[in-house]
Tab-separated table of C-alpha atoms in Angstrom:
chain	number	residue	atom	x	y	z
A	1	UNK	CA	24.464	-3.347	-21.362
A	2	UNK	CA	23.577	-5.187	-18.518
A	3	UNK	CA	20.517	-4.380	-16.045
A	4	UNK	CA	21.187	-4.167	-12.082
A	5	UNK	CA	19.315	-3.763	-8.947
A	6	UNK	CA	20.089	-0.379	-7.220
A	7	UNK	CA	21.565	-2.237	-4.228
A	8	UNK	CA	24.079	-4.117	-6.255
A	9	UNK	CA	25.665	-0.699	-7.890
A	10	UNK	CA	28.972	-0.868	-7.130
A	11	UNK	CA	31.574	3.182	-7.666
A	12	UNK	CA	33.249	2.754	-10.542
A	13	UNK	CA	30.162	1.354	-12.596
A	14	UNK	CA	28.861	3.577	-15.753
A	15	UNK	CA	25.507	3.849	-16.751
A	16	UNK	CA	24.369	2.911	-20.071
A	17	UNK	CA	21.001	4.867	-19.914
A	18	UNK	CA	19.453	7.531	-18.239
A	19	UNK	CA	18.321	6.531	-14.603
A	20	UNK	CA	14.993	8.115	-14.555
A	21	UNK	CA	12.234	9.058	-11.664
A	22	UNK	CA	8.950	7.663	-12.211
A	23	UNK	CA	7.800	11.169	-13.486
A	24	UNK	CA	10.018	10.723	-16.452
A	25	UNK	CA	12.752	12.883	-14.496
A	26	UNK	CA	16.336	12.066	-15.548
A	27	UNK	CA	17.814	11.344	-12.041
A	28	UNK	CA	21.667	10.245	-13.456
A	29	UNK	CA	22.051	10.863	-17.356
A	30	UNK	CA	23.732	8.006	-19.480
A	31	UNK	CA	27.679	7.804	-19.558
A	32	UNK	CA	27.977	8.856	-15.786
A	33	UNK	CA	30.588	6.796	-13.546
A	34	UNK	CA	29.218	6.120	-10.367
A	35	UNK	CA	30.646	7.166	-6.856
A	36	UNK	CA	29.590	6.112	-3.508
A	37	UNK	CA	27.949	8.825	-3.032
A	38	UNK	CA	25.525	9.056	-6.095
A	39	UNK	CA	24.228	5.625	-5.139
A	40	UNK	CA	23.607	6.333	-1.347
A	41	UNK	CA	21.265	9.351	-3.058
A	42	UNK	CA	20.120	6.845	-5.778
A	43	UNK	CA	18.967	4.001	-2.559
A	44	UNK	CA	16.784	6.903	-1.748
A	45	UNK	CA	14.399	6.777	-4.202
A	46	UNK	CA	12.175	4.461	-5.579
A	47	UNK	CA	13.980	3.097	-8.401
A	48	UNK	CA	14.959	-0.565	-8.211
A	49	UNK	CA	17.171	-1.005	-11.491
A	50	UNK	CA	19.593	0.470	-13.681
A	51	UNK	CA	21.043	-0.094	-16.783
A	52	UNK	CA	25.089	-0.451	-16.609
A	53	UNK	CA	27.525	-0.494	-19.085
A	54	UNK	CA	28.992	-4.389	-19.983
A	55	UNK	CA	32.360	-5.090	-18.904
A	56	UNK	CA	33.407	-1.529	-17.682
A	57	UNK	CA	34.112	-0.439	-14.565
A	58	UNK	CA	36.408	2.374	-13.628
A	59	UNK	CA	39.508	2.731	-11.340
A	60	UNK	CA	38.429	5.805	-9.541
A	61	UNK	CA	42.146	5.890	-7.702
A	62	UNK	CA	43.421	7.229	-10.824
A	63	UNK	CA	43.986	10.556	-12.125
A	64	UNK	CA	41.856	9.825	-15.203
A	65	UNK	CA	38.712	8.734	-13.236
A	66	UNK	CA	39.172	12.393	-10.883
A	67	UNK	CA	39.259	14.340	-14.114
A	68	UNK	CA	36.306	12.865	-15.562
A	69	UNK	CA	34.413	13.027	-12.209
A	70	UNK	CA	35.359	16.595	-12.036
A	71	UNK	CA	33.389	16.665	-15.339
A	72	UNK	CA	30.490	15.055	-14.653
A	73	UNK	CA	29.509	17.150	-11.575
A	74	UNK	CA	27.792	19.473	-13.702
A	75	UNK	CA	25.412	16.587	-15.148
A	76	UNK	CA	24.082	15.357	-12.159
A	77	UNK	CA	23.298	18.664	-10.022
A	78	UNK	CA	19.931	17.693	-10.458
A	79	UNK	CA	20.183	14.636	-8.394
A	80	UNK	CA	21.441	16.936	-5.412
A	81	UNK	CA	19.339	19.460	-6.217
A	82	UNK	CA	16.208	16.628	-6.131
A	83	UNK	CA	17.662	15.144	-2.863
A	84	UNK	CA	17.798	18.253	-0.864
A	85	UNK	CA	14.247	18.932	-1.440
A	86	UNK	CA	12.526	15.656	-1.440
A	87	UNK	CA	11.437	15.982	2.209
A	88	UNK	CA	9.880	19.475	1.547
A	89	UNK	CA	8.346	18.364	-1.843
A	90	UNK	CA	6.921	14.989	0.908
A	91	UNK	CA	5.601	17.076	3.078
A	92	UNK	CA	3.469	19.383	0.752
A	93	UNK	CA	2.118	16.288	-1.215
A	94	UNK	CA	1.015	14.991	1.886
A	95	UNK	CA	-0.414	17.632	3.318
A	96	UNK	CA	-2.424	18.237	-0.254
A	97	UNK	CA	-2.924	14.861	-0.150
A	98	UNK	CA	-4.500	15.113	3.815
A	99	UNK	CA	-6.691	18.366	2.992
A	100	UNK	CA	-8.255	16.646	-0.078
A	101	UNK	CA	-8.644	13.283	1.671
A	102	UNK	CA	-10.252	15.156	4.857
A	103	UNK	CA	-12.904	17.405	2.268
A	104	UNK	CA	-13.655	13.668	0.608
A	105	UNK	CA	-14.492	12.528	3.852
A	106	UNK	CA	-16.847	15.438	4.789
A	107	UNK	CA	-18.626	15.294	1.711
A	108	UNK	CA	-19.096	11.757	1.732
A	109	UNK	CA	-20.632	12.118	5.480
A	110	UNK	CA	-22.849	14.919	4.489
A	111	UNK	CA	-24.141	13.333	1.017
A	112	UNK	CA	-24.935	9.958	3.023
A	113	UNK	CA	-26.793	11.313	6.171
A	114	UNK	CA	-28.560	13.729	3.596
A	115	UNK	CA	-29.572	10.811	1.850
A	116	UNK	CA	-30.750	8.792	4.490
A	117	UNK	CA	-32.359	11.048	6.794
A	118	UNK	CA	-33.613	14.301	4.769
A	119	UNK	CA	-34.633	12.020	1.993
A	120	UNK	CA	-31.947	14.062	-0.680
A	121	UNK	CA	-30.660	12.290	-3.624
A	122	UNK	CA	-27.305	9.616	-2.934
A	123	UNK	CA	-24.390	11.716	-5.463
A	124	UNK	CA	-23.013	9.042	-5.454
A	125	UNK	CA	-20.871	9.689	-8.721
A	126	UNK	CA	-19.784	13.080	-7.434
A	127	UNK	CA	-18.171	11.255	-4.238
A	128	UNK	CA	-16.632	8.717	-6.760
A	129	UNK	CA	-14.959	11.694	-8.552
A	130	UNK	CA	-13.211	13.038	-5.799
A	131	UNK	CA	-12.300	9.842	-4.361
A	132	UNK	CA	-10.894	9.233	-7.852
A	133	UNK	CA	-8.875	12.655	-8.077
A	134	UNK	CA	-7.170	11.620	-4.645
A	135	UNK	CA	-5.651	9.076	-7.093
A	136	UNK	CA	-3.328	11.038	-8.689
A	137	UNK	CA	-1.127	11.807	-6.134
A	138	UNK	CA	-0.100	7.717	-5.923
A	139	UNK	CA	1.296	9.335	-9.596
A	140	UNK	CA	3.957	11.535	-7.665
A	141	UNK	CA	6.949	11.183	-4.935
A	142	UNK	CA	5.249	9.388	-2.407
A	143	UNK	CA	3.308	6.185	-3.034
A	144	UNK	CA	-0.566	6.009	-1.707
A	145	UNK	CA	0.258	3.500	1.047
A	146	UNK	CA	2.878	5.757	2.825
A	147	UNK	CA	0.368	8.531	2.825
A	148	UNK	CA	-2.381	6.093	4.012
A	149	UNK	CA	-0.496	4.884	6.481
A	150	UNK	CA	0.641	8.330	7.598
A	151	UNK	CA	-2.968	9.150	7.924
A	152	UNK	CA	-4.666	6.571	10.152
A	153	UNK	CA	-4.727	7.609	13.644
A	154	UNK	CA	-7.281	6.291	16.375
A	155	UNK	CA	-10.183	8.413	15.341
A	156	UNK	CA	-10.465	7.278	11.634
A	157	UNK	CA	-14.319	6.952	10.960
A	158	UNK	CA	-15.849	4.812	8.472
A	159	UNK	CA	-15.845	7.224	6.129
A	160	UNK	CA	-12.503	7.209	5.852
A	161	UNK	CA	-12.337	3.398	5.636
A	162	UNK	CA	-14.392	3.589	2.772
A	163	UNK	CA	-12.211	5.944	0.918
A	164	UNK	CA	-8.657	3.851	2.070
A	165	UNK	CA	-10.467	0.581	0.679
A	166	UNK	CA	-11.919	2.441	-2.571
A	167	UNK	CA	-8.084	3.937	-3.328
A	168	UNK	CA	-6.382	0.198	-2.127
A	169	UNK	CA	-9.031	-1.492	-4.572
A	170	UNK	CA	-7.952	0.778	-7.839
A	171	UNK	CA	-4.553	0.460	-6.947
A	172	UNK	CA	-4.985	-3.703	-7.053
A	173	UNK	CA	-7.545	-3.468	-9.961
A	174	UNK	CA	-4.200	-1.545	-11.733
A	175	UNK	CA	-1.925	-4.145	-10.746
A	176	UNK	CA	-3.996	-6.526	-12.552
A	177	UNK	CA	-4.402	-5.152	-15.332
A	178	UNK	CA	-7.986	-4.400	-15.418
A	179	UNK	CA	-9.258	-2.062	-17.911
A	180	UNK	CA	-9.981	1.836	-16.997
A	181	UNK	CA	-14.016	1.246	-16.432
A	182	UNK	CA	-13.308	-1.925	-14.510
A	183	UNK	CA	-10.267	0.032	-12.011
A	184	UNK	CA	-13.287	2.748	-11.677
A	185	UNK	CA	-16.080	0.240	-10.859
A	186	UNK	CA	-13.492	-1.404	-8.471
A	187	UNK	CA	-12.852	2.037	-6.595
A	188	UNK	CA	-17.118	2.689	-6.356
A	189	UNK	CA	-17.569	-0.803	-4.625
A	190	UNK	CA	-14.397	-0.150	-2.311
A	191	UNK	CA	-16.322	3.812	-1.531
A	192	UNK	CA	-19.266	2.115	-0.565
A	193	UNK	CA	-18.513	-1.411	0.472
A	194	UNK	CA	-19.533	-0.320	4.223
A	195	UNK	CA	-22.376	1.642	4.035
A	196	UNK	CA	-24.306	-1.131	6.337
A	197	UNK	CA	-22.784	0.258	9.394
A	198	UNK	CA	-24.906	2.984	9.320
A	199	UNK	CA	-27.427	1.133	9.529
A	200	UNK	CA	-25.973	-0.083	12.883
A	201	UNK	CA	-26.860	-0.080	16.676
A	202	UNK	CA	-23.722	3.341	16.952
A	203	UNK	CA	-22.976	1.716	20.751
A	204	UNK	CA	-22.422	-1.854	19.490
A	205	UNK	CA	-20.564	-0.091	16.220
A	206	UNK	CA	-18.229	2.272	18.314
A	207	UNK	CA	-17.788	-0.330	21.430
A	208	UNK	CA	-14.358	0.041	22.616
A	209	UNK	CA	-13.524	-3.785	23.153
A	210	UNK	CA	-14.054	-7.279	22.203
A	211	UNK	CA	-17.227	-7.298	20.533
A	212	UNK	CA	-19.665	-10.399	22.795
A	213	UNK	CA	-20.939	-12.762	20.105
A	214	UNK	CA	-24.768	-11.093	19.662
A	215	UNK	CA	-23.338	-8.031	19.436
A	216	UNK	CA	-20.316	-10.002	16.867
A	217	UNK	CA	-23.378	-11.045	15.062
A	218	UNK	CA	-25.070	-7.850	14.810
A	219	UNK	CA	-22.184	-6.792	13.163
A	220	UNK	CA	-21.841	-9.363	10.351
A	221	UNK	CA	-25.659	-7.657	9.107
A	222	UNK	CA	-24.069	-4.754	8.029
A	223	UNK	CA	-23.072	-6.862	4.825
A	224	UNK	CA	-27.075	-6.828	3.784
A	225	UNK	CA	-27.817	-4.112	5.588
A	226	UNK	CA	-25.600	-2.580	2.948
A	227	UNK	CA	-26.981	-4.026	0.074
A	228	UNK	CA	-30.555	-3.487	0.850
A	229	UNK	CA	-29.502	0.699	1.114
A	230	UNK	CA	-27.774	0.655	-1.615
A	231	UNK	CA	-30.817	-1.326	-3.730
A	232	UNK	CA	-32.831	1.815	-3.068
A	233	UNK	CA	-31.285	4.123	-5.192
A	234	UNK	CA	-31.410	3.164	-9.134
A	235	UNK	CA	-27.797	4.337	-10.036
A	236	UNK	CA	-25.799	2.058	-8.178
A	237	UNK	CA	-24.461	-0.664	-10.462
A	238	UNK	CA	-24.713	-4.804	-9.449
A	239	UNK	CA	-20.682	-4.845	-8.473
A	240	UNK	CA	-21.237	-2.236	-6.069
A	241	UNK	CA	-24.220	-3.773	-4.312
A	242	UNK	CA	-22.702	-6.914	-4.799
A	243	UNK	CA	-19.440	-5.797	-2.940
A	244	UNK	CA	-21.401	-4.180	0.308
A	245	UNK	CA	-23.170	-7.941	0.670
A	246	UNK	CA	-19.883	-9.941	0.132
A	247	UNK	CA	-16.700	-8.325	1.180
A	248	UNK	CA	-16.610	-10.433	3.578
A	249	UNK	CA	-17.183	-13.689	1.872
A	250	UNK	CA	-14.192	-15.831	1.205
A	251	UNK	CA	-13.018	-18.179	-1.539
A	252	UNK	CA	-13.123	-21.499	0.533
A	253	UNK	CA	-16.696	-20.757	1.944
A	254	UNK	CA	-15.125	-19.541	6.163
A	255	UNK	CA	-16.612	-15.806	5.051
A	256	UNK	CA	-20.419	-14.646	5.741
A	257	UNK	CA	-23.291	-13.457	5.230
A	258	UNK	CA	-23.812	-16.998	3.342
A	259	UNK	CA	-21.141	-18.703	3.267
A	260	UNK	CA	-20.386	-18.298	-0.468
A	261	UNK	CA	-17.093	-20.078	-2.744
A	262	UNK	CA	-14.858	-19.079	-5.386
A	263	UNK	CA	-16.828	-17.733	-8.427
A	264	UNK	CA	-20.079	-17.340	-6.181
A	265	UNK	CA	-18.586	-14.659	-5.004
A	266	UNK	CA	-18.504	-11.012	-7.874
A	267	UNK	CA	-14.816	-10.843	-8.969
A	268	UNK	CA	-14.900	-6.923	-7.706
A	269	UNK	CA	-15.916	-8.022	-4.227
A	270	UNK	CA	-12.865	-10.389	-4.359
A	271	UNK	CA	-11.035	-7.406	-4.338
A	272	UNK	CA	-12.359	-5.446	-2.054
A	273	UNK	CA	-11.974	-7.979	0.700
A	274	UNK	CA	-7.947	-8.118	0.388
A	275	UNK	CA	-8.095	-3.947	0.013
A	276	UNK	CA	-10.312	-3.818	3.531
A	277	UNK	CA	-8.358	-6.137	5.095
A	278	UNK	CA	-4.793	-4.945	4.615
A	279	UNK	CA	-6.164	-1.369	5.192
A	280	UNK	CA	-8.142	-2.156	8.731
A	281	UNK	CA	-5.455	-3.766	9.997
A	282	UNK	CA	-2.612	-1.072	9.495
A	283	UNK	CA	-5.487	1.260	11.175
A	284	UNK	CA	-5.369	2.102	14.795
A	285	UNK	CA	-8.360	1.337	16.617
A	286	UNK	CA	-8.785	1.809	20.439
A	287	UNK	CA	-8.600	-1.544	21.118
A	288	UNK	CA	-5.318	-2.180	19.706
A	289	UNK	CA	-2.385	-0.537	17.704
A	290	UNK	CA	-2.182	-0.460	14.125
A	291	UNK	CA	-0.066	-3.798	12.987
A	292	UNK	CA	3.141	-2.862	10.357
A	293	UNK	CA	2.431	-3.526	7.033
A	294	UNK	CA	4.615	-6.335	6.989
A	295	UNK	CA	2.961	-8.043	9.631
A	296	UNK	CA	-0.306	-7.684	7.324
A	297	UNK	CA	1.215	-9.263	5.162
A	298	UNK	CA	2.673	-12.119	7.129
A	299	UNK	CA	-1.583	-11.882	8.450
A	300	UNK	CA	-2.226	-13.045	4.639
A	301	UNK	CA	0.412	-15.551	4.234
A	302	UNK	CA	-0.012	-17.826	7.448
A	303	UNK	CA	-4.374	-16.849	6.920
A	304	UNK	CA	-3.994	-19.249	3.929
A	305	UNK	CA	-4.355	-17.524	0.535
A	306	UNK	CA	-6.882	-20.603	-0.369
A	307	UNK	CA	-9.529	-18.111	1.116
A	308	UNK	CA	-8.532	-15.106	-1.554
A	309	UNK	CA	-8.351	-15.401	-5.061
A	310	UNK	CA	-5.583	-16.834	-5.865
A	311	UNK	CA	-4.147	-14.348	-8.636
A	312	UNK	CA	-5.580	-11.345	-6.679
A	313	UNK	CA	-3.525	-12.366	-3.247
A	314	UNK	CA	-0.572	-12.750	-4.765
A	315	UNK	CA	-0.223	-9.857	-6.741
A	316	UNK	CA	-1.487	-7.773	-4.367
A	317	UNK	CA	1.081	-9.090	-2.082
A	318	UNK	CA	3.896	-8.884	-4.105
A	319	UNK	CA	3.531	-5.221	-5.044
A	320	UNK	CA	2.438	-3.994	-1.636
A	321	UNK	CA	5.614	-5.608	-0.225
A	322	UNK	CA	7.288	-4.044	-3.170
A	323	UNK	CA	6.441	-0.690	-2.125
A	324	UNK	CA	8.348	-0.358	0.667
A	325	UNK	CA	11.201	-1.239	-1.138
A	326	UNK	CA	13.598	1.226	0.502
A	327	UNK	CA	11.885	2.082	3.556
A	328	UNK	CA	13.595	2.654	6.587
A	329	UNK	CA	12.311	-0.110	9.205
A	330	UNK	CA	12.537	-1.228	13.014
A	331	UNK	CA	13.347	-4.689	14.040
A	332	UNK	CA	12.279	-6.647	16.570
A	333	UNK	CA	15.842	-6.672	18.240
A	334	UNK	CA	15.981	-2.772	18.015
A	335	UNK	CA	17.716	-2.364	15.425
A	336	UNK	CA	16.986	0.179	12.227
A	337	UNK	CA	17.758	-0.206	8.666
A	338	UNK	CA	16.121	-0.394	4.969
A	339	UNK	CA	14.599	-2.948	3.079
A	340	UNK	CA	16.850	-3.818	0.493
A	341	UNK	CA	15.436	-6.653	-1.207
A	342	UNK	CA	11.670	-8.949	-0.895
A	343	UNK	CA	11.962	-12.197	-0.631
A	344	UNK	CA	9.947	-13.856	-3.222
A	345	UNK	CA	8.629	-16.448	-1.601
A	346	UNK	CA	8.380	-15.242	1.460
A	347	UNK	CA	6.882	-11.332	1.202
A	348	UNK	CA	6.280	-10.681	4.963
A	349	UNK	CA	10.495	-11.170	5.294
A	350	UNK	CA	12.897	-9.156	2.943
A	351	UNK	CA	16.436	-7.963	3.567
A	352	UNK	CA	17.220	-5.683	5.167
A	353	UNK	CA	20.550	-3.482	5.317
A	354	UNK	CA	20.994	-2.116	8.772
A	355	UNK	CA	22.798	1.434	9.930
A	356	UNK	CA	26.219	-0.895	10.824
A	357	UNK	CA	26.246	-2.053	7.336
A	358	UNK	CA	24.721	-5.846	8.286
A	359	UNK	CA	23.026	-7.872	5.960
A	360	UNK	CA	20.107	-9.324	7.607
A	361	UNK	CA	17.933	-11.790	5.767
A	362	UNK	CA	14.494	-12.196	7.820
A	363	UNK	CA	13.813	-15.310	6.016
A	364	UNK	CA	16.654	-17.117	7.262
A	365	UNK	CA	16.203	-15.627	10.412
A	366	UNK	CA	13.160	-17.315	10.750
A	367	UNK	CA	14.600	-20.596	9.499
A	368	UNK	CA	17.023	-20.396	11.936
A	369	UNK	CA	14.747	-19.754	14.506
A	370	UNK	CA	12.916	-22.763	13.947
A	371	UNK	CA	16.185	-25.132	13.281
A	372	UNK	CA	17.997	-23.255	16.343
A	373	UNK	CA	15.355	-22.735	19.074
A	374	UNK	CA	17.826	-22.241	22.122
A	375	UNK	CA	20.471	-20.242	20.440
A	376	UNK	CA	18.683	-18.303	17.559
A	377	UNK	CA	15.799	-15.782	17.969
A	378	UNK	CA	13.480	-14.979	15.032
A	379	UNK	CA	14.057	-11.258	13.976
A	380	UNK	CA	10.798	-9.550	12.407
A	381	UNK	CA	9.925	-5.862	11.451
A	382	UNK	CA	8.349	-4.008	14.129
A	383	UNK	CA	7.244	-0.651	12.379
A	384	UNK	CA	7.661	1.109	8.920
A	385	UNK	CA	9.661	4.504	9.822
């Protein structure tokens, strides 16, 4: 038994196990010989490996292999079955997913203007709650960042910022292993890490252009602006204050309010600077378009990861990029395909497998384009379909 990558799978391969979903959903049972077509279906989905059997692969020309295919139709009805309603099961996850996320939003609005201006207590662990139960849907068909990035539009508000960067920052505290408490703490100081702007001048918040450097500089107060709020009310743990003064602090000292370095800075707020990051950038503002994921990505790569914590970058990285394993893209040169494989050393640059069948590696693309100047022109991806 040997384990494969989906995109090697070759007809004529058997499996050795079950392929499953990541609900536990046997996609192709064990024993099944593969055809063409059962691996276009299998691309599909997010499932990046499969175990095969050693040293057997079948003839499929020969009146054996048609019997036994004839056979085995029966087994794997559910993966046609599965494919023909993925895009209706998509669409009602995300609209569940959109109706919760919008109520989240409005109750985090009302609590915080109730709180600040009708002198009502800050819930602030019933907002947590519901931010949390948005969670399980990353559980299902469709990961949280292709919702998220189905959702931002041009007239995302800070509240919804706030919930983006509290679901990003449990999805990295996951990735690394942090324990349950420490994944919830992470997800209150992404809920709340921007509570400062409120606090703001709403003409010098909602200007739509290049901020002028005093009103740049008004800005950067909403970091203690935010702490100072949340200090007032006695249920708000250190991390979570901690993360509204330093999310934008970075590792080699460049961040503000105070300039702070590597374990100055609370290990939380580490976290929520990489999770607000990634997620303003993918946002549409009216000042410019969102930027593709992988572009982000490229952001964090050429930004210099000195300026992150070193574990949290790259992990994050790596499984972001890994998440759109699969995804249908746009290149720069117009053309469309998937992403069939991440580079590991290079995230912001996978493979990609376009509609004529052409391998394209963006990482030697971009070698090339360097080496090559004249003849050669880098190819990047535009746009996440």
């Amino acid at each position: 038994m040997r384990q494969i990558p989906i995109t090697a799978l070759t007809p004529g391969m058997v499996t050795a196990e079950d392929i499953v979903s990541y609900d536990n959903e046997t996609i192709v049972p064990k024993g099944i010989i593969l055809t063409e077509n059962i691996i276009s279906r299998l691309e599909g989905y997010s499932i990046y490996y499969a175990q095969i059997e050693d040293n057997l692969v079948v003839d499929l020309s020969t009146p054996m292999a048609n019997f036994a295919l004839l056979n085995q139709d029966a087994a794997i009805a559910n993966l046609y079955e599965a494919d023909q309603s993925v895009d209706t099961l998509a669409r009602r996850q995300f609209q569940r997913f959109f109706q919760e996320f919008s109520q989240c939003a409005e109750h985090y609005k009302n609590n915080l203007m109730n709180a600040l201006y009708r002198n009502e207590p800050f819930r602030a662990n019933e907002l947590l709650k519901e931010a949390l139960a948005l969670l399980r849907q990353d559980k299902q068909d469709i990961s949280l960042f292709d919702m998220l990035l189905n959702m931002h539009n041009i007239e995302d508000s800070v509240y919804d910022h706030c919930i983006d960067v509290a679901l990003i920052s449990n999805v990295l505290a996951r990735w690394l292993h942090f324990s349950e408490a420490d994944q919830m703490m992470a997800t209150a100081c992404g809920l709340f890490h921007d509570v400062g702007k409120f606090m703001l001048p709403a003409g010098v918040l909602r200007k739509p252009g290049k901020l002028t450097p005093d009103e740049f500089e008004i800005i950067k107060t909403h970091t203690t602006e935010g702490f100072h709020l949340l200090g007032r009310y006695s249920n708000i743990p250190e991390p979570v204050k901690n993360a509204a003064l330093m999310h934008h602090e970075k590792c080699d000292g460049s961040g503000y309010p105070y300039g702070l370095k590597g374990d100055e800075i609370d290990r939380f707020s580490k976290i929520v600077t990489i999770a607000d990051i990634f997620d303003a950038m993918t946002s549409e503002r009216v000042y410019r378009a969102a930027m593709c994921p992988f572009s982000v990505i490229k952001y964090f790569e050429d930004d210099g990861i000195q300026k992150y914590e070193i574990k949290y970058i790259l992990t994050f990285l790596e499984n972001v990029s890994n998440s759109y394993l699969n995804h249908r893209v746009t290149l720069s040169n117009g053309m469309e395909g998937n992403v069939i494989f991440i580079n590991p050393n290079n995230y912001s640059k996978p493979v990609v497998r376009t509609e004529n069948d052409e391998i394209i590696d963006l990482q030697q693309s971009y070698y090339n384009s360097i080496l090559q100047l004249s003849s050669r022109k880098n190819i990047s991806i535009e746009s996440i379909i």
